[in-house]
Amino acid sequence: MFTLTTLRRSVLIGLYGSTALAALTPAAFAQSTAQANKEDVIPSVTVVGSRRAATASATETAVPVDFIPMTKVAEQGGQFDLAQTLTYISPSFNSTRQTGADGADLVDSAALRGLGSDQTLVLMNGKRRHSTALVNIFGARNRGNTGTDMNAIPLLAVKNIQVLRDGAAAQYGSDAIAGVINVELKKSLGCEAVLGAGQYSAGDGKNYLASAYCGVQVAGGVVGITGEYLDRGRSNRAEPGSLRTIGDSKVQNETLYLNGEIPAGADGKLYFTAGTQTRDASSAAFGRGPDQIPTRNAAAMYPNGFAPFINADIKDNYGTVGYRARLGEWNADFSQTYGYNKMHYNISNTLNASIANKDLLAGGKGVSASRFDAGGFSATQLTTNADFSRFYQDIMSGLNLAFGAEYRTENYKIFAGEPGSYIDADGPGFGGDPGSQGFPGFRPADVTDRDRHSVAAYIDVEADLSERLKVLGALRYEKFSDFGSSVTGKLAGAFKVNGELMLRGSASTGFRAPSLQQAYFSSTFTEFVSGRPVDSVIAPNGGVVANAIGIPKLKEEKSKSVTLGATWTPTAATSLTADLYRIDIDDRIVFSGRFDAGNFAPIVPLLNTLGVGAAQFFVNSINTETKGLDLTVSNHANVGAGKLNTFLAMNFSKTEVTGINAPPVLVGYEDVLLSERERLFLEQGGPRRKATLGFEYLLGKVGTDFKIIHFGPQTLGTWSGSASVPNQHYKAKTSADLSFTYNFSEKTKFTVGGANIFNVKPTVQDANETDNGFKYESVQFGLNGTSYFARLWHKF
């Protein structure tokens, strides 16, 4: 019987075969391909991986860099936000929308090469971008990590994305262990607009997008302005009759960005970027049934049960102002960058069961408020840079020298919620759980206001020893006020064997400073154990609980990275890159397991003295090793009367925990510090292999885009952590996207298409053992199934 699976396999076999034919027999399409596709090859300025101002392609850089033009994606793509767009283009990049993971449902974390989201540095126009105030805690893939919110950047504002797949802390500072992502914004003349709409085949998750860009001349320069409105509706894949809501969170984004450059002085330019986004987001927590009256429910309010909504007002601001000029033979760049992210929780469709129970005991109806201000947190970053570079044309075959300094200040705050969001109104042992159900508010004891600063200096040398051999070296010193200093270095080189083949490699050391969010996040919530109320704390580093237990002060993570690869360009229409890499990280910061009387008896008297029943904390304790291979193949060809662009990009990555370095007080309790479940989050939080195979065919006014995305298998731990319960194993899955574009003219295009058109879902698991309480986690490509979209682009 001819099934959908048979059809899918037939399509995949045919497409893999045709891409091999396109990549391995380019001569068959040699009809002056270089001339015919000249407009498809867009030279890019190498911003990441090199401080030399020169045009380069991905096959000419000494370290692996992906250049991703965003024009077509913004005009015709099926994804409406930047994180999801990159997920389906770059195999090294991974971002999966979470569900049932509290604040992580509202901010998509992103990562490179299977490492944590805070081990990738994000730049905007070459300047450091701030991280979010959120540190992922509950149920999230990037457990214990902070990261950069890519979805705070509107797609239409982006000119290109450059992904440096190499350790670069010696060049750019903390966080650049896995690599660097640079987002280059537009500042071109002209105006354009995009309208988009989409939804899942199940009929929910409706998306609406309205975005416009306009670049105008100002004082001899160009200023580009982008405005975007995105409304993403909630989706729900919960079983019929369930109190749960499982799927995409509801999001409304309003974003405005400004990017420009204006001549100032004889040889100078004033440049600036300013962006702001407000996000109204909402996700659903676990349901509370009628069987949980009065502990977590109230008969007078939700007799049939309810599911609380964790809502957040998110504010994200970014700004850079700088001046570039020639000082004699030197290029000078002075800049000031500002970043701010705030997340303010309000919990709706909820109650404080202790307030409702107190009201009932006093003769009332037994109700509380159904909405609470639960407090939140914010993070601020200010970075001052002075950079200088000079190119010596007469030294060897060319030498570029760069040096500079950086000063950065950071602040992290936690602010408390209203009393009703955390109080225990009916007192211990009277039945009603304290705090707003779904997400208890931050208490006054959690309030934090912490600062730190850092200074850095670097020197960077890039030399063409001959026309065929180039080398790059970098050295950086960085000192932080809260943990000390770090010196990192990098050496890279490339050798052109001939006009077609180039060998390249690099070796570097790196580091990542502990984020203020990891060091000072604090949360206190009350649990009932055997009917007795127990305060559980996520204890901030250096606080009373952490110090009393003997948890050491956080320090930097240290890394060693090696990359070895080759690029091959057999014709002007075909290119291939392959890069092997290894990244060793010592003293990775992890979010510990829960220490209480059940697993750490020595802590009981101490916790009782502190009025605490259980504690978790961040600690430097894990060594990991990551090995992998990145492979890219691209081909441009004339096929019939049209043009075919084919590309294949693959990433194979394996991360393993190689050691657990428990603090002296926790020796012997390594299985609590890092359980198998937490270890698997580190090792397989993202798929260990990922591949994208794409075909773009243009015939006359009609363009077709067919893309296959393969996600490798994943194994995650179980909620119970029982040795008798098998781990969650997710089989490899392959998804496909298809779209058609009609070009009414060079100024107007209309696109329709579908994502995950075969409606592929993750492997079904035991819902009692998943973190989100559903039959599968938010892994690989998510859990929503097929979606459809339409997009209209017009240039004015």
PDB file of C-alpha atoms in Angstrom, residues 30 46-47 71 118 151 170 218 229 295 328 349 367 386 562 648-649 729 747:
ATOM      1  CA  ALA A  30      28.503  25.049 -17.399  1.00  0.00           C
ATOM      2  CA  THR A  46      34.254  40.103   6.800  1.00  0.00           C
ATOM      3  CA  VAL A  47      33.264  41.485  10.187  1.00  0.00           C
ATOM      4  CA  THR A  71      16.915  39.834   1.747  1.00  0.00           C
ATOM      5  CA  ASP A 118      25.394  31.842  26.725  1.00  0.00           C
ATOM      6  CA  ASN A 151      13.547  37.728  18.170  1.00  0.00           C
ATOM      7  CA  ALA A 170      40.649  36.149  22.165  1.00  0.00           C
ATOM      8  CA  VAL A 218      20.191  62.641   5.789  1.00  0.00           C
ATOM      9  CA  TYR A 229       4.258  44.362  14.350  1.00  0.00           C
ATOM     10  CA  THR A 295      -4.118  22.898  48.343  1.00  0.00           C
ATOM     11  CA  GLY A 328      46.993  59.430   9.675  1.00  0.00           C
ATOM     12  CA  ASN A 349      -6.429  32.789  35.536  1.00  0.00           C
ATOM     13  CA  VAL A 367     -11.856  33.207  46.908  1.00  0.00           C
ATOM     14  CA  ALA A 386      38.187  52.090  21.156  1.00  0.00           C
ATOM     15  CA  VAL A 562      40.743  23.493  17.654  1.00  0.00           C
ATOM     16  CA  LEU A 648      23.469  21.377   1.461  1.00  0.00           C
ATOM     17  CA  ALA A 649      24.632  22.241   4.997  1.00  0.00           C
ATOM     18  CA  HIS A 729      14.614   8.443  23.111  1.00  0.00           C
ATOM     19  CA  LYS A 747       8.975  45.543  -6.925  1.00  0.00           C
TER      20      LYS A 747
END
